Coordinates of C-alpha atoms in Angstrom, one line a residue:
M1 CA 10.8 -24.7 108.3
T2 CA 12.3 -21.7 106.7
A3 CA 10.8 -19.9 103.7
A4 CA 14.0 -20.9 101.7
E5 CA 13.9 -24.4 102.8
D6 CA 10.2 -24.5 101.8
A7 CA 11.1 -23.2 98.2
Q8 CA 14.3 -25.7 97.9
G9 CA 11.7 -28.7 98.8
T10 CA 9.0 -27.2 96.5
A11 CA 11.9 -27.3 93.8
I12 CA 12.8 -30.8 94.7
D13 CA 9.6 -31.9 94.5
K14 CA 8.7 -30.0 91.1
G15 CA 12.0 -31.7 89.8
E16 CA 11.0 -34.9 90.9
G17 CA 7.6 -34.8 89.5
D18 CA 9.1 -33.6 86.1
R19 CA 11.4 -36.8 86.0
E20 CA 8.5 -38.8 86.7
R21 CA 6.3 -37.3 84.0
S22 CA 9.5 -37.5 81.6
T23 CA 9.8 -41.1 82.7
G24 CA 6.4 -41.9 81.8
V25 CA 6.5 -39.8 78.5
R26 CA 9.5 -42.1 77.5
S27 CA 7.8 -45.2 78.7
R28 CA 4.7 -44.4 76.4
I29 CA 7.1 -43.4 73.3
D30 CA 8.9 -46.7 73.6
S31 CA 5.6 -48.6 74.0
E32 CA 4.6 -47.1 70.9
R33 CA 7.7 -47.9 69.0
L34 CA 7.3 -51.4 70.0
V35 CA 3.6 -51.6 68.8
A36 CA 4.4 -50.0 65.5
T37 CA 7.5 -52.1 65.3
L38 CA 5.6 -55.4 65.8
F39 CA 2.0 -54.6 64.7
G40 CA 2.3 -51.4 62.8
D41 CA -0.3 -49.7 65.0
P42 CA -2.8 -50.4 67.8
R43 CA -5.3 -51.8 65.1
G44 CA -2.6 -54.5 64.3
L45 CA -2.2 -55.0 67.9
A46 CA -6.0 -55.2 68.5
L47 CA -6.2 -57.8 65.7
F48 CA -3.7 -59.8 67.2
L49 CA -5.1 -59.9 70.7
G50 CA -8.3 -60.8 69.2
T51 CA -6.9 -63.8 67.4
L52 CA -5.7 -64.9 70.9
L53 CA -8.9 -64.3 72.6
V54 CA -11.2 -65.9 70.4
F55 CA -9.5 -68.8 69.2
G56 CA -7.5 -69.5 72.4
F57 CA -11.1 -69.6 74.2
V58 CA -12.4 -72.3 72.1
S59 CA -9.1 -74.3 71.8
R60 CA -8.9 -77.9 72.7
V61 CA -5.8 -79.8 73.9
G62 CA -5.3 -82.9 72.2
F63 CA -4.3 -84.5 69.0
F64 CA -6.8 -84.1 66.0
I65 CA -4.3 -85.5 63.4
I66 CA -2.1 -88.3 64.2
D67 CA 1.1 -86.7 62.5
S68 CA 1.2 -84.1 65.4
Y69 CA 2.6 -87.2 67.7
T70 CA 5.5 -86.9 66.1
V71 CA 6.1 -83.1 66.4
A72 CA 5.0 -83.3 70.1
T73 CA 7.3 -86.1 70.7
T74 CA 10.1 -84.2 69.0
L75 CA 9.4 -81.0 71.4
V76 CA 9.7 -83.3 74.5
N77 CA 13.2 -84.4 73.4
V78 CA 14.5 -81.1 72.1
A79 CA 13.3 -79.5 75.4
A80 CA 15.4 -82.0 77.2
G81 CA 18.5 -81.1 75.1
S82 CA 18.4 -84.0 72.3
L83 CA 17.7 -83.8 68.8
E84 CA 17.4 -87.3 68.7
V85 CA 14.1 -89.0 69.9
T86 CA 15.0 -91.2 72.7
R87 CA 11.8 -91.0 74.8
S88 CA 8.2 -91.1 73.6
P89 CA 5.5 -89.9 76.1
F90 CA 2.7 -90.1 73.8
S91 CA 3.1 -93.4 72.1
L92 CA 4.8 -96.7 73.2
V93 CA 6.5 -97.0 69.9
V94 CA 8.5 -94.5 68.4
E95 CA 9.0 -95.7 64.8
T96 CA 5.1 -95.8 64.1
Q97 CA 4.6 -92.4 64.2
P98 CA 4.3 -90.6 60.9
G99 CA 7.1 -88.8 59.8
M100 CA 9.8 -90.1 62.4
V101 CA 13.0 -90.8 60.2
D102 CA 15.6 -93.6 61.1
V103 CA 19.3 -92.6 60.9
G104 CA 21.5 -95.6 61.4
G105 CA 19.0 -97.0 64.2
R106 CA 18.4 -93.3 65.9
Y107 CA 15.0 -91.9 65.3
Y108 CA 14.6 -87.9 64.4
G109 CA 11.4 -86.1 64.1
R110 CA 10.1 -83.3 61.8
N111 CA 9.4 -79.6 61.9
Y112 CA 12.3 -78.7 63.7
G113 CA 11.9 -74.9 63.3
Q114 CA 8.4 -75.0 65.0
V115 CA 9.7 -77.1 67.5
F116 CA 12.7 -74.8 68.4
V117 CA 10.2 -71.8 68.8
A118 CA 7.9 -74.1 71.3
V119 CA 10.6 -74.8 73.4
P120 CA 10.8 -71.5 75.5
V121 CA 7.1 -71.5 75.3
L122 CA 6.9 -75.1 76.8
L123 CA 9.8 -74.2 79.5
G124 CA 7.6 -71.1 80.5
L125 CA 4.7 -73.2 80.9
R126 CA 6.4 -75.6 83.0
G127 CA 7.5 -72.6 85.2
L128 CA 4.4 -71.4 85.7
A129 CA 2.7 -74.4 86.5
A130 CA 5.5 -75.1 89.3
I131 CA 3.7 -72.4 91.2
A132 CA 0.0 -72.4 89.9
E133 CA -2.5 -75.2 88.6
P134 CA -1.8 -75.5 84.8
R135 CA -5.3 -74.8 84.0
L136 CA -5.6 -71.4 85.7
V137 CA -2.3 -70.7 83.9
L138 CA -3.7 -71.0 80.7
L139 CA -7.0 -69.1 82.0
G140 CA -4.5 -66.5 83.3
V141 CA -2.8 -66.2 80.2
W142 CA -6.0 -65.8 78.1
A143 CA -7.3 -63.3 80.9
V144 CA -4.4 -60.7 80.1
A145 CA -4.8 -61.1 76.3
G146 CA -8.6 -60.4 77.0
L147 CA -8.0 -57.1 79.1
G148 CA -5.2 -56.0 76.5
F149 CA -7.7 -56.1 73.7
G150 CA -10.4 -54.2 75.5
R151 CA -8.0 -51.7 76.5
V152 CA -6.8 -51.2 73.0
L153 CA -10.4 -51.3 71.6
G154 CA -11.5 -48.7 74.0
D155 CA -8.5 -46.3 73.0
L156 CA -9.3 -46.8 69.1
T157 CA -12.8 -46.1 69.2
G158 CA -12.6 -43.5 71.9
R159 CA -15.2 -45.2 73.9
P160 CA -14.0 -46.1 77.5
Q161 CA -17.2 -48.3 78.2
L162 CA -16.0 -50.6 75.6
R163 CA -13.0 -51.2 77.5
H164 CA -15.1 -51.6 80.7
L165 CA -17.4 -54.0 79.0
A166 CA -14.5 -56.3 77.9
S167 CA -12.8 -56.2 81.1
A168 CA -16.4 -57.1 82.9
L169 CA -16.6 -60.0 80.4
V170 CA -13.1 -61.3 80.9
A171 CA -13.5 -61.1 84.8
L172 CA -16.6 -63.0 84.4
V173 CA -15.0 -65.8 82.5
F174 CA -12.0 -66.1 84.6
A175 CA -14.0 -66.1 87.8
V176 CA -16.3 -69.1 86.2
G177 CA -12.9 -70.8 85.0
V178 CA -11.7 -70.5 88.8
A179 CA -14.8 -71.8 90.2
G180 CA -15.3 -74.8 87.9
A181 CA -11.4 -75.6 87.4
T182 CA -10.8 -79.2 86.6
A183 CA -7.6 -81.1 86.8
F184 CA -4.9 -80.7 83.8
Q185 CA -2.1 -83.2 83.3
S186 CA 1.2 -81.3 83.2
E187 CA 2.2 -83.9 80.8
Q188 CA 0.2 -82.1 78.2
L189 CA 1.6 -79.0 78.1
P190 CA 4.1 -80.0 75.2
I191 CA 0.8 -79.9 73.3
V192 CA -0.1 -76.5 74.6
A193 CA 3.1 -75.3 73.9
L194 CA 3.0 -76.2 70.0
Q195 CA -0.8 -75.1 69.8
I196 CA 0.4 -71.5 71.4
V197 CA 3.0 -71.5 68.7
T198 CA 0.3 -72.1 65.8
L199 CA -2.2 -69.8 67.5
V200 CA 0.5 -67.1 67.5
A201 CA 1.2 -67.8 63.7
V202 CA -2.3 -67.0 63.0
G203 CA -2.1 -63.8 64.5
V204 CA 1.3 -62.7 62.8
A205 CA -0.5 -63.5 59.6
V206 CA -3.3 -61.6 60.2
V207 CA -1.1 -58.6 61.4
A208 CA 0.8 -58.7 58.3
I209 CA -1.9 -58.7 55.8
Y210 CA -3.7 -56.2 57.7
R211 CA -0.3 -54.0 57.3
L212 CA 0.3 -55.2 53.7
V213 CA -3.5 -53.9 52.5
A214 CA -3.0 -50.9 54.9
L215 CA 0.1 -49.8 53.3
L216 CA -1.6 -50.0 49.6
H217 CA -4.9 -48.8 50.4
G218 CA -5.1 -47.4 53.9
R219 CA -6.2 -48.3 57.5
R220 CA -9.9 -49.4 56.9
A221 CA -9.2 -51.7 54.3
G222 CA -6.3 -53.1 56.2
T223 CA -8.5 -53.9 59.0
A224 CA -11.3 -55.5 56.8
A225 CA -8.4 -57.7 55.3
G226 CA -7.1 -58.7 58.9
V227 CA -10.6 -59.7 60.2
G228 CA -11.4 -61.3 56.7
L229 CA -8.3 -63.5 57.2
L230 CA -9.3 -64.1 61.0
L231 CA -12.8 -64.7 60.8
G232 CA -13.7 -65.3 56.9
S233 CA -11.0 -67.7 56.1
P234 CA -10.4 -71.1 57.1
L235 CA -6.9 -70.5 58.4
A236 CA -8.3 -70.0 62.0
F237 CA -9.5 -73.6 62.0
W238 CA -5.9 -75.0 62.4
A239 CA -5.1 -72.2 64.8
T240 CA -4.7 -74.5 67.7
I241 CA -3.6 -77.8 65.7
P242 CA -0.2 -78.2 65.9
K243 CA 0.6 -78.7 62.1
R244 CA 3.1 -76.4 60.1
H245 CA 0.2 -75.0 58.0
T246 CA -0.5 -71.7 59.8
I247 CA 3.2 -71.1 60.1
S248 CA 3.6 -71.8 56.3
A249 CA 0.6 -68.8 56.0
A250 CA 2.5 -66.5 58.6
A251 CA 6.0 -67.0 56.6
I252 CA 3.9 -66.2 53.0
A253 CA 2.1 -63.1 54.7
V254 CA 5.2 -61.4 56.2
S255 CA 7.3 -62.3 53.4
L256 CA 4.8 -60.6 50.8
Y257 CA 4.5 -57.8 53.2
L258 CA 8.2 -57.1 53.1
F259 CA 8.1 -57.6 49.4
A260 CA 5.7 -54.6 49.0
V261 CA 7.7 -52.5 51.4
S262 CA 10.9 -53.6 49.3
R263 CA 9.5 -52.1 46.2
R264 CA 10.6 -48.5 46.9
S265 CA 14.4 -47.3 46.9
G266 CA 16.3 -46.3 49.9
P267 CA 17.9 -48.3 53.0
K268 CA 14.8 -49.6 54.6
A269 CA 13.5 -51.0 51.2
T270 CA 16.7 -53.0 50.7
A271 CA 16.5 -54.1 54.6
A272 CA 12.6 -55.2 53.7
R273 CA 14.0 -57.0 50.5
A274 CA 16.8 -59.0 52.5
G275 CA 14.0 -59.8 55.2
T276 CA 11.8 -61.4 52.4
Y277 CA 14.4 -63.7 51.9
A278 CA 15.4 -64.5 55.5
V279 CA 12.0 -64.9 56.5
L280 CA 11.7 -67.8 53.8
G281 CA 15.1 -69.1 55.0
L282 CA 14.1 -69.5 58.5
F283 CA 10.9 -71.0 57.5
A284 CA 13.3 -73.7 55.7
T285 CA 13.9 -75.0 59.3
V286 CA 10.1 -75.9 59.3
H287 CA 9.5 -77.2 56.0
A288 CA 12.5 -76.9 53.6
F289 CA 10.6 -78.1 50.4
E290 CA 7.6 -75.3 50.8
A291 CA 10.4 -72.8 51.3
A292 CA 11.8 -73.8 48.1
V293 CA 8.9 -73.4 46.3
L294 CA 8.5 -70.1 47.6
V295 CA 12.1 -68.9 47.0
A296 CA 12.1 -70.7 43.5
V297 CA 9.2 -68.2 42.7
L298 CA 10.5 -65.2 44.5
I299 CA 14.0 -65.1 42.9
P300 CA 12.9 -64.0 39.4
V301 CA 9.9 -61.9 40.7
D302 CA 12.2 -59.9 42.8
L303 CA 14.7 -59.4 40.2
A304 CA 12.5 -58.3 37.6
T305 CA 10.4 -55.8 39.8
A306 CA 13.1 -54.5 41.9
P307 CA 13.8 -50.9 41.8
S308 CA 17.2 -51.4 41.7
N309 CA 19.6 -54.7 41.5
D310 CA 22.9 -52.9 42.2
R311 CA 25.8 -54.7 43.9
R312 CA 25.0 -53.4 47.3
S313 CA 21.4 -54.4 47.4
L314 CA 22.1 -57.9 45.9
A315 CA 24.8 -58.2 48.5
A316 CA 22.5 -57.6 51.3
V317 CA 20.0 -59.7 50.1
A318 CA 22.6 -62.6 49.7
A319 CA 24.1 -62.1 53.1
G320 CA 20.6 -62.0 54.8
F321 CA 19.4 -65.3 53.0
A322 CA 22.8 -67.0 53.9
V323 CA 22.7 -66.2 57.5
S324 CA 18.8 -67.2 57.5
L325 CA 19.9 -70.7 56.2
L326 CA 22.3 -71.4 59.0
P327 CA 20.0 -73.0 61.2
L328 CA 18.9 -75.4 58.6
F329 CA 22.2 -76.4 57.9
L330 CA 23.0 -76.9 61.3
V331 CA 20.2 -79.2 61.8
N332 CA 20.7 -81.0 58.9
I333 CA 24.3 -81.6 59.8
L334 CA 23.6 -82.6 63.3
I335 CA 21.0 -85.3 62.0
A336 CA 21.9 -86.6 58.4
G337 CA 25.8 -85.1 58.2
N338 CA 24.9 -83.4 55.1
P339 CA 23.6 -79.6 55.0
L340 CA 21.5 -80.3 52.2
K341 CA 19.5 -83.4 53.5
P342 CA 16.5 -82.1 55.6
P343 CA 14.8 -85.1 57.7
R344 CA 12.0 -85.5 55.0
M345 CA 14.7 -86.5 52.7
L346 CA 15.7 -89.3 55.1
P347 CA 14.1 -93.0 55.5
A348 CA 11.1 -93.2 57.3
A349 CA 11.0 -95.1 60.3
D350 CA 7.9 -96.9 59.7
T351 CA 8.4 -98.2 56.0
G352 CA 12.2 -97.4 55.5
A353 CA 11.4 -95.8 52.4
T354 CA 12.4 -92.4 51.9
R355 CA 9.7 -89.5 52.8
G356 CA 8.8 -86.9 50.2
G357 CA 9.4 -83.3 50.8
L358 CA 5.9 -82.5 50.2
D359 CA 4.7 -85.6 52.1
G360 CA 5.0 -88.0 49.5
D361 CA 7.7 -90.2 47.9
F362 CA 10.9 -88.7 47.2
G363 CA 13.5 -90.2 45.1
G364 CA 17.1 -90.8 47.0
G365 CA 20.2 -92.5 46.8
G366 CA 23.5 -90.9 46.1
A367 CA 24.9 -91.0 42.7
G368 CA 28.8 -90.8 43.7
G369 CA 31.0 -93.5 45.0
G370 CA 33.7 -93.3 47.8
G371 CA 36.1 -90.8 48.4
P372 CA 36.1 -87.2 48.1
L373 CA 34.9 -87.1 44.3
G374 CA 31.9 -89.2 45.5
T375 CA 31.2 -86.9 48.3
V376 CA 31.0 -84.0 45.9
L377 CA 28.9 -86.1 43.6
D378 CA 26.7 -86.6 46.3
L379 CA 26.2 -83.3 47.4
G380 CA 25.4 -82.3 43.6
N381 CA 22.8 -85.0 43.7
D382 CA 21.3 -83.6 46.8
V383 CA 21.4 -80.2 45.3
L384 CA 19.8 -81.4 42.0
Q385 CA 17.1 -83.5 43.9
V386 CA 15.1 -80.6 45.0
P387 CA 14.5 -78.7 42.2
M388 CA 13.9 -81.9 40.2
F389 CA 11.4 -83.2 42.5
L390 CA 9.6 -79.8 42.8
L391 CA 9.3 -79.7 38.9
D392 CA 8.1 -83.2 38.9
M393 CA 5.3 -82.2 41.5
A394 CA 4.3 -79.1 39.6
W395 CA 4.1 -81.0 36.5
A396 CA 1.9 -83.7 37.9
G397 CA -0.5 -80.9 39.3
S398 CA -0.6 -79.3 35.8
A399 CA -1.7 -82.8 34.5
T400 CA -4.3 -83.1 37.0
L401 CA -6.1 -79.5 35.4
S402 CA -7.6 -82.1 32.7
E403 CA -9.2 -83.8 35.3
P404 CA -12.5 -81.8 35.6
E405 CA -14.1 -84.1 38.3
R406 CA -10.8 -83.9 40.5
L407 CA -10.8 -80.0 40.5
W408 CA -14.5 -80.0 41.1
H409 CA -13.8 -81.8 44.3
V410 CA -11.0 -79.7 45.2
F411 CA -12.3 -76.3 44.7
V412 CA -16.0 -76.4 44.5
R413 CA -17.7 -79.2 46.0
S414 CA -16.8 -81.8 48.4
G415 CA -19.7 -84.4 49.0
Y416 CA -18.7 -88.0 48.8
V417 CA -15.6 -88.3 46.9
P418 CA -15.0 -91.6 45.4
G419 CA -11.8 -93.6 46.4
L420 CA -11.3 -91.5 49.6
E421 CA -10.5 -93.1 52.6
Y422 CA -13.2 -92.7 54.7
S423 CA -12.0 -95.2 57.1
K424 CA -9.8 -92.5 58.5
T425 CA -12.3 -90.0 59.4
A426 CA -15.0 -92.7 60.7
Y427 CA -16.6 -92.7 57.6
E428 CA -18.0 -89.2 57.9
T429 CA -17.7 -86.7 54.9
V430 CA -15.9 -83.9 56.8
D431 CA -13.5 -82.7 54.2
L432 CA -14.5 -79.4 52.5
A433 CA -13.8 -78.1 48.9
V434 CA -11.9 -74.7 48.9
L435 CA -15.0 -72.5 48.1
E436 CA -17.1 -74.2 50.7
S437 CA -14.5 -73.6 53.3
F438 CA -13.7 -70.0 52.0
P439 CA -16.7 -68.7 50.4
L440 CA -15.5 -65.0 50.5
L441 CA -13.5 -66.2 47.3
G442 CA -16.6 -65.9 45.4
A443 CA -15.7 -62.3 44.8
L444 CA -13.2 -63.3 42.5
A445 CA -15.9 -63.6 40.0
W446 CA -14.8 -59.7 39.3
L447 CA -11.1 -61.1 38.3
P448 CA -12.1 -61.6 34.5
I449 CA -13.6 -57.8 34.5
A450 CA -10.5 -56.4 36.3
A451 CA -8.0 -58.5 33.9
A452 CA -9.9 -57.1 30.9
R453 CA -9.6 -53.4 32.3
R454 CA -6.1 -53.9 33.1
L455 CA -5.3 -55.2 29.6
R456 CA -6.9 -52.1 28.2
N457 CA -4.2 -50.2 30.2
R458 CA -1.1 -52.3 29.6
G459 CA 0.6 -49.5 28.5
A460 CA 0.6 -47.9 32.2
G461 CA 4.0 -49.2 34.5
L462 CA 3.9 -51.5 37.0
D463 CA 3.3 -49.6 40.6
R464 CA 4.3 -51.2 44.1
A465 CA 0.9 -53.0 44.4
S466 CA 1.0 -54.1 40.9
R467 CA 4.5 -55.7 41.6
T468 CA 3.3 -57.3 44.5
D469 CA 0.3 -58.8 42.5
V470 CA 2.8 -60.5 40.2
L471 CA 4.5 -62.4 43.4
A472 CA 1.1 -63.2 45.2
A473 CA -0.3 -64.5 41.8
A474 CA 3.1 -66.5 41.0
W475 CA 3.1 -67.8 44.6
T476 CA -0.5 -68.9 44.8
V477 CA -0.4 -70.6 41.1
S478 CA 3.0 -72.6 42.2
F479 CA 1.8 -73.7 46.0
V480 CA -1.3 -74.9 44.3
L481 CA 0.2 -76.9 41.6
V482 CA 2.7 -78.9 43.8
Y483 CA 0.1 -80.1 45.9
L484 CA -2.8 -80.4 43.2
S485 CA -2.0 -84.0 42.2
R486 CA -2.4 -85.0 45.9
L487 CA -5.9 -83.6 46.3
P488 CA -8.6 -84.5 47.5
L489 CA -7.1 -86.7 50.6
H490 CA -8.7 -87.6 53.6
S491 CA -8.1 -85.5 57.0
M492 CA -8.1 -82.5 54.7
I493 CA -10.9 -80.7 56.3
T494 CA -10.2 -77.4 54.5
A495 CA -7.8 -78.5 51.9
R496 CA -5.0 -77.7 54.3
Y497 CA -2.1 -78.7 52.1
I498 CA -3.0 -75.4 50.1
L499 CA -4.3 -73.5 53.2
P500 CA -0.9 -71.4 53.2
V501 CA -2.2 -69.4 50.4
A502 CA -5.3 -68.3 52.4
P503 CA -3.5 -64.9 53.1
L504 CA -2.7 -64.3 49.4
G505 CA -6.6 -64.9 48.8
I506 CA -7.5 -62.2 51.3
Y507 CA -4.9 -59.9 49.7
A508 CA -6.6 -60.8 46.1
L509 CA -10.1 -59.7 47.6
A510 CA -8.5 -56.6 48.9
R511 CA -7.3 -55.4 45.6
L512 CA -10.7 -55.9 43.9
G513 CA -12.3 -52.3 43.3
P514 CA -15.8 -53.4 44.2
V515 CA -14.5 -55.0 47.5
R516 CA -12.9 -51.7 48.6
A517 CA -15.5 -49.7 47.5
A518 CA -17.9 -51.6 49.7
V519 CA -15.3 -51.7 52.7
G520 CA -14.8 -47.9 51.9
G521 CA -18.5 -46.8 51.2
A522 CA -20.3 -49.0 53.5
P523 CA -18.4 -50.2 56.7
R524 CA -21.4 -50.1 58.8
W525 CA -23.6 -52.3 56.4
L526 CA -20.3 -54.6 56.2
A527 CA -19.8 -55.1 59.9
G528 CA -23.4 -55.1 61.1
G529 CA -24.2 -57.6 58.4
F530 CA -21.3 -59.6 59.1
V531 CA -22.2 -60.0 62.9
A532 CA -25.9 -60.5 62.0
A533 CA -24.9 -63.3 59.3
T534 CA -22.7 -64.9 61.9
A535 CA -25.4 -65.1 64.4
A536 CA -28.1 -66.2 62.0
V537 CA -26.1 -69.2 60.4
L538 CA -24.9 -70.2 64.2
G539 CA -28.6 -70.1 65.5
G540 CA -29.6 -71.9 62.0
M541 CA -27.1 -74.6 62.4
L542 CA -27.7 -75.3 66.1
V543 CA -31.4 -75.9 65.5
A544 CA -30.9 -78.2 62.5
I545 CA -28.5 -80.2 64.7
G546 CA -30.7 -80.6 67.3
W547 CA -34.1 -81.0 65.4
L548 CA -32.5 -83.2 62.7
S549 CA -30.2 -85.2 65.0
L550 CA -27.3 -84.7 62.6
A551 CA -24.0 -86.6 62.4
V552 CA -21.0 -84.5 62.2
G553 CA -20.5 -85.7 58.3
E554 CA -24.0 -84.3 57.7
A555 CA -23.5 -81.3 59.7
V556 CA -20.7 -80.2 58.1
Q557 CA -22.1 -81.1 54.5
L558 CA -25.1 -78.6 55.2
H559 CA -22.8 -76.1 56.3
A560 CA -21.0 -76.5 53.2
L561 CA -23.9 -76.0 50.9
V562 CA -24.8 -72.8 53.0
A563 CA -21.1 -71.5 52.1
L564 CA -21.8 -72.4 48.5
A565 CA -24.9 -70.5 48.2
A566 CA -23.2 -67.4 50.1
A567 CA -20.3 -68.0 47.6
A568 CA -22.8 -67.9 44.6
A569 CA -24.5 -64.8 45.8
L570 CA -21.3 -62.9 46.3
G571 CA -20.0 -63.8 42.8
A572 CA -23.2 -62.8 41.4
V573 CA -23.5 -59.7 43.2
V574 CA -19.8 -58.5 42.2
A575 CA -19.8 -59.7 38.8
T576 CA -23.1 -57.8 37.9
R577 CA -21.9 -54.8 39.6
S578 CA -22.8 -51.6 37.5
R579 CA -20.9 -48.6 37.6
H580 CA -23.6 -47.2 40.0
R581 CA -22.9 -46.9 43.8
E582 CA -23.8 -50.4 44.9
E583 CA -21.7 -50.8 48.1
R584 CA -24.5 -51.8 50.2
A585 CA -25.1 -54.9 48.0
V586 CA -21.5 -55.9 47.8
A587 CA -20.9 -55.3 51.7
L588 CA -24.1 -57.5 52.4
A589 CA -22.8 -60.2 50.3
L590 CA -19.5 -60.1 51.6
A591 CA -20.7 -60.1 55.3
L592 CA -22.9 -63.0 54.6
A593 CA -20.0 -64.8 53.2
G594 CA -17.5 -64.1 55.7
G595 CA -20.4 -64.7 58.2
V596 CA -20.6 -68.4 57.1
T597 CA -16.9 -69.0 57.6
A598 CA -17.1 -67.3 61.1
S599 CA -19.8 -69.4 62.4
F600 CA -18.3 -72.8 61.1
L601 CA -14.9 -71.8 62.9
L602 CA -16.9 -71.3 66.2
L603 CA -19.0 -74.5 65.5
S604 CA -15.9 -76.4 65.1
G605 CA -14.4 -75.6 68.4
L606 CA -17.5 -75.9 70.0
V607 CA -19.8 -78.6 68.4
Y608 CA -18.5 -80.1 65.1
F609 CA -15.3 -81.6 66.2
G610 CA -14.7 -83.4 69.7
Y611 CA -11.3 -84.3 70.5
G612 CA -9.1 -84.0 73.8
E613 CA -10.4 -81.5 76.3
Y614 CA -11.0 -77.9 76.2
A615 CA -8.0 -75.5 77.4
L616 CA -10.5 -73.4 79.1
D617 CA -13.2 -74.9 81.5
P618 CA -15.7 -71.8 80.6
A619 CA -15.6 -73.2 76.8
R620 CA -16.4 -76.6 78.1
L621 CA -19.4 -75.3 80.2
L622 CA -20.4 -73.3 77.2
A623 CA -20.2 -76.4 74.8
D624 CA -22.2 -78.8 77.4
L625 CA -25.2 -76.2 76.7
L626 CA -25.1 -76.9 73.0
P627 CA -26.6 -79.5 71.0
S628 CA -24.0 -82.5 70.4
L629 CA -23.4 -84.5 67.4

């Protein structure tokens, strides 16, 4: 080879190397943009993957609540190309499934928005199951999430050993799962698809709250808020139970984040403002009445606190909201022949009565007669029914404020509640009050002090955070009021009807000065205390279960008492906090309350509630080593 040829070859190699490096840089930049768009930053990605890792591991495949039969049956039929329910692989009698509706002898299900999202998940699982054992497919998906979490955690902390440790643990779990794999019926894949959707919804809610708090108070506070929602709130209890509640929580969290972004001027703020409505419009396909509650509250708050209500901004909002409602209208037309009549307003297949939009009775019946005028009057009646029903529910909820015993059982102490149908829970007292399942809310004892300080500074204008506070508070009050008259109720476990406001509770905590001071001033005490509290409560409850031979109701109520004690301690520490630096005391109190809830979540998956079968065999093997109830 001549010198010229050698130089030419070197130049070619150098050019190819430059192109490869350039391609690698572009790929890395594209990945970073994708992470920034979906998760905000690598911390948000770590929170999302951590959600899949922890609660995917302890998940069970089965029906925890009978209502889920209807959603799973609906999914099977939609995946086969039919909105109408013509087959029922999970139950022999279609019309007896709760929530199934009858339209002229044709049966339709519920939560179609949830079902639509689950369809591609189900098709993907079926495709993978065609080339590998379904149990190994689930294990492989979990392992990928685990490896991703380890990599992101190592990059964030600058400690590659964490990445190696996480990879080793995931590899160990994967090896154990492969070695001890048991048979898994492919007929269960529709349930798994729904569970993946609700698990992802929890991850979305966690990321949204992280981004919201980080936007207002920085990444450290945002990380604490995300972890608090994931491990310190009851939201994750429902992560793999195919109910709508985690999806409702995700819709609220994402909408609140977009609302906060929109409280500034500019094109991005206008897009975020339209997105706030669009998220709720899409959520209406899952549960139209909860979406109606949220939108009814959002509109006046938005108009009152928006930087500008010019025609261009309002047109963008209206257009985004109108487009987001198209799936709802289309489903309603295909099922009921009326864009304003969601399935929950149709006659129930099991009783023939109309079902309530909020899982109760709903007054129905058209007001008009025949002909075009009758059609117009019927449509007008349908439009009025929704707000009238919601006002009635809110009024009924307001009336319960004069019933202290009911409020005590809903918000503070469950125990044995007279009149509750314990036959539905095998006569076990497993339903918890709000504070028992969410002891971190004990920190809200600081609210009266914060309110007094806000009143002293009432001359100050509302900043972006304060405007977001208004919407969060209004959503919380309205959501609680419309459901309060239905509570307490059997099979609530964690007062699940009002569970969707859990992200708002974490947001409220993040807005409290003592909480932020503890997170910023004593992060190691907070993190270390949380790990220690979780381990201590886990160990203590396992010893109590094995030593005292507790039944599930007794174990859950003992856990509830521990939670109340932690909530009381947290409230006392926060309320008596002086102006001096006491971040460590508040951090430890927060850690204790969060640890009690985290231990409840883990024990619920491994010990307390036995239904179905574990999705991953290593979780089954671990559960077999623990005391049983």
